[in-house]
mmCIF file of C-alpha atoms in Angstrom:
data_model
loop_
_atom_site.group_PDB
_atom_site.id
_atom_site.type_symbol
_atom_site.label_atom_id
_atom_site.label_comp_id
_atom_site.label_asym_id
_atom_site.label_seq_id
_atom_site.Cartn_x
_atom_site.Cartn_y
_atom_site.Cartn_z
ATOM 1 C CA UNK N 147 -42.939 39.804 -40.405
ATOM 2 C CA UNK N 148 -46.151 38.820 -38.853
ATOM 3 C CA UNK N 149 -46.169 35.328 -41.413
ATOM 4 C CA UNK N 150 -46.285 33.231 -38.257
ATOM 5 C CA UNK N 151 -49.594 34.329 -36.417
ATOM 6 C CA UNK N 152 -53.100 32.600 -37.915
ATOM 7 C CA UNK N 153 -55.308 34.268 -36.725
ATOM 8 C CA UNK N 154 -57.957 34.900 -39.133
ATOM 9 C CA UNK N 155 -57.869 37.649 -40.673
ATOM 10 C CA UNK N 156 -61.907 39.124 -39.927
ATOM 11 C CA UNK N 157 -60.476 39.342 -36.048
ATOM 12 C CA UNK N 158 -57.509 41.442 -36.818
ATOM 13 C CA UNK N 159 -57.896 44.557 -38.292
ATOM 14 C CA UNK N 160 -54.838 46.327 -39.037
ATOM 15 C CA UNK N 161 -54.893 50.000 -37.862
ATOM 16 C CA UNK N 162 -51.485 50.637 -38.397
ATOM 17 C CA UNK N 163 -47.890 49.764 -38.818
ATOM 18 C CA UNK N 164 -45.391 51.863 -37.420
ATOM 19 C CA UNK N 165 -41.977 50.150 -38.403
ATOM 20 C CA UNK N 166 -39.702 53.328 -36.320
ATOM 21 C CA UNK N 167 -41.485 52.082 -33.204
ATOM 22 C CA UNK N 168 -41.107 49.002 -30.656
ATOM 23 C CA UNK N 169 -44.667 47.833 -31.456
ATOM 24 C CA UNK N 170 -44.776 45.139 -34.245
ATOM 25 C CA UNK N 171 -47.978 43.729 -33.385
ATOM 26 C CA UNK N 172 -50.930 44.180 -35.148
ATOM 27 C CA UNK N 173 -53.712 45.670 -33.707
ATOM 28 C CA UNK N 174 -57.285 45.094 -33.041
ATOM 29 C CA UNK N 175 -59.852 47.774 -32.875
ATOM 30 C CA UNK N 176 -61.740 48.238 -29.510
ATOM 31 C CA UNK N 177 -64.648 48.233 -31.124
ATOM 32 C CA UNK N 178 -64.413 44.536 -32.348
ATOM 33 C CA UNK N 179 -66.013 42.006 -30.627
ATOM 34 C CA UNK N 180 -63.377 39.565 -30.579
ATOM 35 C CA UNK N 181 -60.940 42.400 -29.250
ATOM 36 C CA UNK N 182 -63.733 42.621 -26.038
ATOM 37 C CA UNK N 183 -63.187 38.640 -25.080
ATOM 38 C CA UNK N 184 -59.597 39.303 -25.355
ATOM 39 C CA UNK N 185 -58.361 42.196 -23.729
ATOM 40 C CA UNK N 186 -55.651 40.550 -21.703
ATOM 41 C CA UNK N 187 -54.592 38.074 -24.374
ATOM 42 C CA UNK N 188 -51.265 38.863 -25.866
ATOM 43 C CA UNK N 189 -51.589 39.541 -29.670
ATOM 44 C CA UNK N 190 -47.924 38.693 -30.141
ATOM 45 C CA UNK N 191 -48.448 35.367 -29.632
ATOM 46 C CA UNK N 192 -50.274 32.746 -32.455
ATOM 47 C CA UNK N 193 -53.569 31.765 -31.382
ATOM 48 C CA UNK N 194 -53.895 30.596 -28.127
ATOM 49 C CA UNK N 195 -55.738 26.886 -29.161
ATOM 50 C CA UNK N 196 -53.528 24.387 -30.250
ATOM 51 C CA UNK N 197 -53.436 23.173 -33.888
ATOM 52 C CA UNK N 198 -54.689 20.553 -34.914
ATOM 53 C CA UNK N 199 -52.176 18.388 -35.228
ATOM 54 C CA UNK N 200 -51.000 19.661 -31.416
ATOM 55 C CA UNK N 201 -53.983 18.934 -29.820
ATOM 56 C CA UNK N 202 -54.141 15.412 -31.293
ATOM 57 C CA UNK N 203 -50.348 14.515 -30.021
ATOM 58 C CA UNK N 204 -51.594 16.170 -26.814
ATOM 59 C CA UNK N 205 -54.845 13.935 -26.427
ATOM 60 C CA UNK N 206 -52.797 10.731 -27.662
ATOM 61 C CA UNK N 207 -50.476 12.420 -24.684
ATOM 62 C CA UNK N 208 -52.891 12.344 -22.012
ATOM 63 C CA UNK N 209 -54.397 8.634 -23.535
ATOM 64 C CA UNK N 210 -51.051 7.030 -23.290
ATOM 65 C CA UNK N 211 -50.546 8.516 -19.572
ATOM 66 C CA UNK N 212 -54.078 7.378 -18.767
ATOM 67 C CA UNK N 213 -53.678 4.042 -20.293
ATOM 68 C CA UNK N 214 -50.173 3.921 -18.622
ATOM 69 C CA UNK N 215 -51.479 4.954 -15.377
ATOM 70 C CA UNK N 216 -54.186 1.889 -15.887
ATOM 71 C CA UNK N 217 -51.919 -0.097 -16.669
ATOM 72 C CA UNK N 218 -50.177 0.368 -12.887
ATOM 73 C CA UNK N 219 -53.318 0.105 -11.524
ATOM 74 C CA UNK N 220 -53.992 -3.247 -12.697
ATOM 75 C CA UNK N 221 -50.269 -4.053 -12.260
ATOM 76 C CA UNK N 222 -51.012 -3.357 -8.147
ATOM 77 C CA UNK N 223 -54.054 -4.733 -8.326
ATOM 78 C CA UNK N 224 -52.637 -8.143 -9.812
ATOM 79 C CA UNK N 225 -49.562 -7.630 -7.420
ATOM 80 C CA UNK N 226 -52.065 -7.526 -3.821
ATOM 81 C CA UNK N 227 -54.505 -9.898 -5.355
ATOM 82 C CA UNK N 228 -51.573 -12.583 -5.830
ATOM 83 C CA UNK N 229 -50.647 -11.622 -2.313
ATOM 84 C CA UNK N 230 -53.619 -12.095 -1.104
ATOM 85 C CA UNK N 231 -54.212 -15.556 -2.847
ATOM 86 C CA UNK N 232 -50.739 -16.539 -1.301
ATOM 87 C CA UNK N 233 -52.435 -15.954 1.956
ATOM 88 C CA UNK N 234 -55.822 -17.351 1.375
ATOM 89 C CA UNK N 235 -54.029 -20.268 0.751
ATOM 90 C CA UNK N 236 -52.034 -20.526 3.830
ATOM 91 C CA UNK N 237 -55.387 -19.814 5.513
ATOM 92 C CA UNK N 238 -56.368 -22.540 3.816
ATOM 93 C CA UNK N 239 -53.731 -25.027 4.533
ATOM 94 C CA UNK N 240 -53.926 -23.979 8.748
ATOM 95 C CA UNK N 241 -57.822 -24.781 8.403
ATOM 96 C CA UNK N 242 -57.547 -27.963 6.843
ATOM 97 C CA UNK N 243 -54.633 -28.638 9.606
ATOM 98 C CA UNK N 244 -56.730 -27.653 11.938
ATOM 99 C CA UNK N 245 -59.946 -29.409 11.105
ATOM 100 C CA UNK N 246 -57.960 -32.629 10.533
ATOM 101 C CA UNK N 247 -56.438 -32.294 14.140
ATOM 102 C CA UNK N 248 -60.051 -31.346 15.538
ATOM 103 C CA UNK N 249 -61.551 -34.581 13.421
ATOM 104 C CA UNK N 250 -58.751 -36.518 15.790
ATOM 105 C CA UNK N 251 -59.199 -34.441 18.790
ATOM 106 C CA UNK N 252 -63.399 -35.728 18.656
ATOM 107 C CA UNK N 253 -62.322 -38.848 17.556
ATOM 108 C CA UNK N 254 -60.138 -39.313 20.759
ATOM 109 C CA UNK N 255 -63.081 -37.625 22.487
ATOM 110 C CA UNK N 256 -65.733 -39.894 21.793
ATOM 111 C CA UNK N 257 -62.890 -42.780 22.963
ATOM 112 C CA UNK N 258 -62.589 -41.249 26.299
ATOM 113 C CA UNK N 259 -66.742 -40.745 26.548
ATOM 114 C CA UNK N 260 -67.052 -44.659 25.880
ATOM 115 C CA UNK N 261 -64.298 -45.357 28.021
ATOM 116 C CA UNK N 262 -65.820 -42.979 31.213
ATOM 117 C CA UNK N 263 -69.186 -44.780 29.500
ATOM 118 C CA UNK N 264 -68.042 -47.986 30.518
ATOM 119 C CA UNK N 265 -66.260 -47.191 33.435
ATOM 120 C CA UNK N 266 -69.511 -45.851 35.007
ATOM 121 C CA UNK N 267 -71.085 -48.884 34.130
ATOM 122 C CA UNK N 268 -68.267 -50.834 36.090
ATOM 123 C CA UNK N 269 -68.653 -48.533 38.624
ATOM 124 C CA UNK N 270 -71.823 -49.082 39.209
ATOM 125 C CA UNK N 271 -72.011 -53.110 39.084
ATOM 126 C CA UNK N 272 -68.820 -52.625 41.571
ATOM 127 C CA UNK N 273 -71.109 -50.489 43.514
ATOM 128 C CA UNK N 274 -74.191 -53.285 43.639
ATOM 129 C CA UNK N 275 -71.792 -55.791 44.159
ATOM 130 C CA UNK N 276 -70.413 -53.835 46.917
ATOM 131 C CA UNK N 277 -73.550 -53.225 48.760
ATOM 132 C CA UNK N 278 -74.436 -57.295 48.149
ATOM 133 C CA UNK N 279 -71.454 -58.110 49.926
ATOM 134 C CA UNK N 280 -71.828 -55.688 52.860
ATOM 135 C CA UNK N 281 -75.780 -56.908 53.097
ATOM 136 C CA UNK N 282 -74.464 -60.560 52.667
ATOM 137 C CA UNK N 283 -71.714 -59.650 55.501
ATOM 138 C CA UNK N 284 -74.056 -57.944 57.444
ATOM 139 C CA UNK N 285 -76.406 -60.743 57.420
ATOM 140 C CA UNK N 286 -73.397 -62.761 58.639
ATOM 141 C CA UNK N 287 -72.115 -60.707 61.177
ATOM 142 C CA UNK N 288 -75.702 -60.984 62.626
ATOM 143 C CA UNK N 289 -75.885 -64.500 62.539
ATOM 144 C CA UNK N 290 -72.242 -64.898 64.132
ATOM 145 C CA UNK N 291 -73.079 -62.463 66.784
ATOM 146 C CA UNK N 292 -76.579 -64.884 67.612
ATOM 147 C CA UNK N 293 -74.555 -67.699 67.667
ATOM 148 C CA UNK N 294 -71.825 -66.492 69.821
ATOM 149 C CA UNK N 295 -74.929 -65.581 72.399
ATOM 150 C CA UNK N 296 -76.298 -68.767 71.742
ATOM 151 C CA UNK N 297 -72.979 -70.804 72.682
ATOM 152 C CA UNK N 298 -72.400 -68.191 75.848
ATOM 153 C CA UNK N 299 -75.945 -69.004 76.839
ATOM 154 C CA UNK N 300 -75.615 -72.662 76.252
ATOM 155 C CA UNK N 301 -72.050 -72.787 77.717
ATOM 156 C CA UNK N 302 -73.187 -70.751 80.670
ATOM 157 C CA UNK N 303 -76.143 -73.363 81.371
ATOM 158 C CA UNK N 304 -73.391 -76.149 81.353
ATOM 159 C CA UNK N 305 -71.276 -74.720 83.441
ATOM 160 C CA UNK N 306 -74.028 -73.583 85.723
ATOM 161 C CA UNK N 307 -75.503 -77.413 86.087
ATOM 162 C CA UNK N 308 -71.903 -78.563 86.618
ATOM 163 C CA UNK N 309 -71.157 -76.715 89.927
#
């Protein structure tokens, strides 16, 4: 009847067995020390540790699952780090774009500083030239204006000794 439970057998101690009554069990005495660690442990049930051969299935269990659940973790990992590759390398790609169109951009910018460069420079002969001709028809100007008084004074004389 009671082939099935292993516990061993200094633990138990078999008071009694009283086949007329509901109680199959054996019994421990409450005067045994393993009785005093297991008051509220049900005797009808084999021992409550695993066998052997159970806990070794159950540790291979809880490997597997935690290998498993490595596994997935990797698996994600791999899966975000390839996503984020993909969009390192568009980064990438838009920097090189971007550099290449700012290596133009200064290009046409140091174009346009020789060009302003040059036209400053033109400017600025236009400008001497400029104030050589206005001091060259200034000069001119003055010496029209002194010969116009010159021919009104000389004209003026003639006609003054002709009346």
């Amino acid at each position: 009847c009671f082939h099935n439970i292993h516990l061993p057998a200094s633990v138990i101690q078999w008071e009694e067995f009283r086949p007329n009554t509901h109680r199959t069990t054996p019994t421990m005495s409450r005067n045994d020390p393993a009785y005093m660690g297991r008051r509220s442990a049900s005797l009808s049930t084999p021992s409550r540790r695993p066998s052997h051969r159970a806990t070794t299935t159950s540790d291979a269990a809880k490997r597997e699952k935690e290998v498993e659940s490595w596994r997935s973790s990797v698996k994600a990992s791999r899966v975000r780090a390839e996503r984020a590759d993909a969009r390192l390398e568009a980064s990438l790609k838009e920097a090189k774009k971007l550099q290449e169109e700012l290596r133009l951009e200064e290009e046409d910018l140091s174009r346009v500083r020789k060009q302003a460069d040059e036209a400053a420079k033109e400017r600025a002969q236009c400008e001497a030239q400029r104030k050589a001709s206005a001091s060259a028809i200034h000069r001119l100007e003055t010496k029209l204006v002194n010969l116009h008084r010159l021919a009104k004074r000389t004209s003026g004389a003639k006609t003054a000794a002709h009346f």
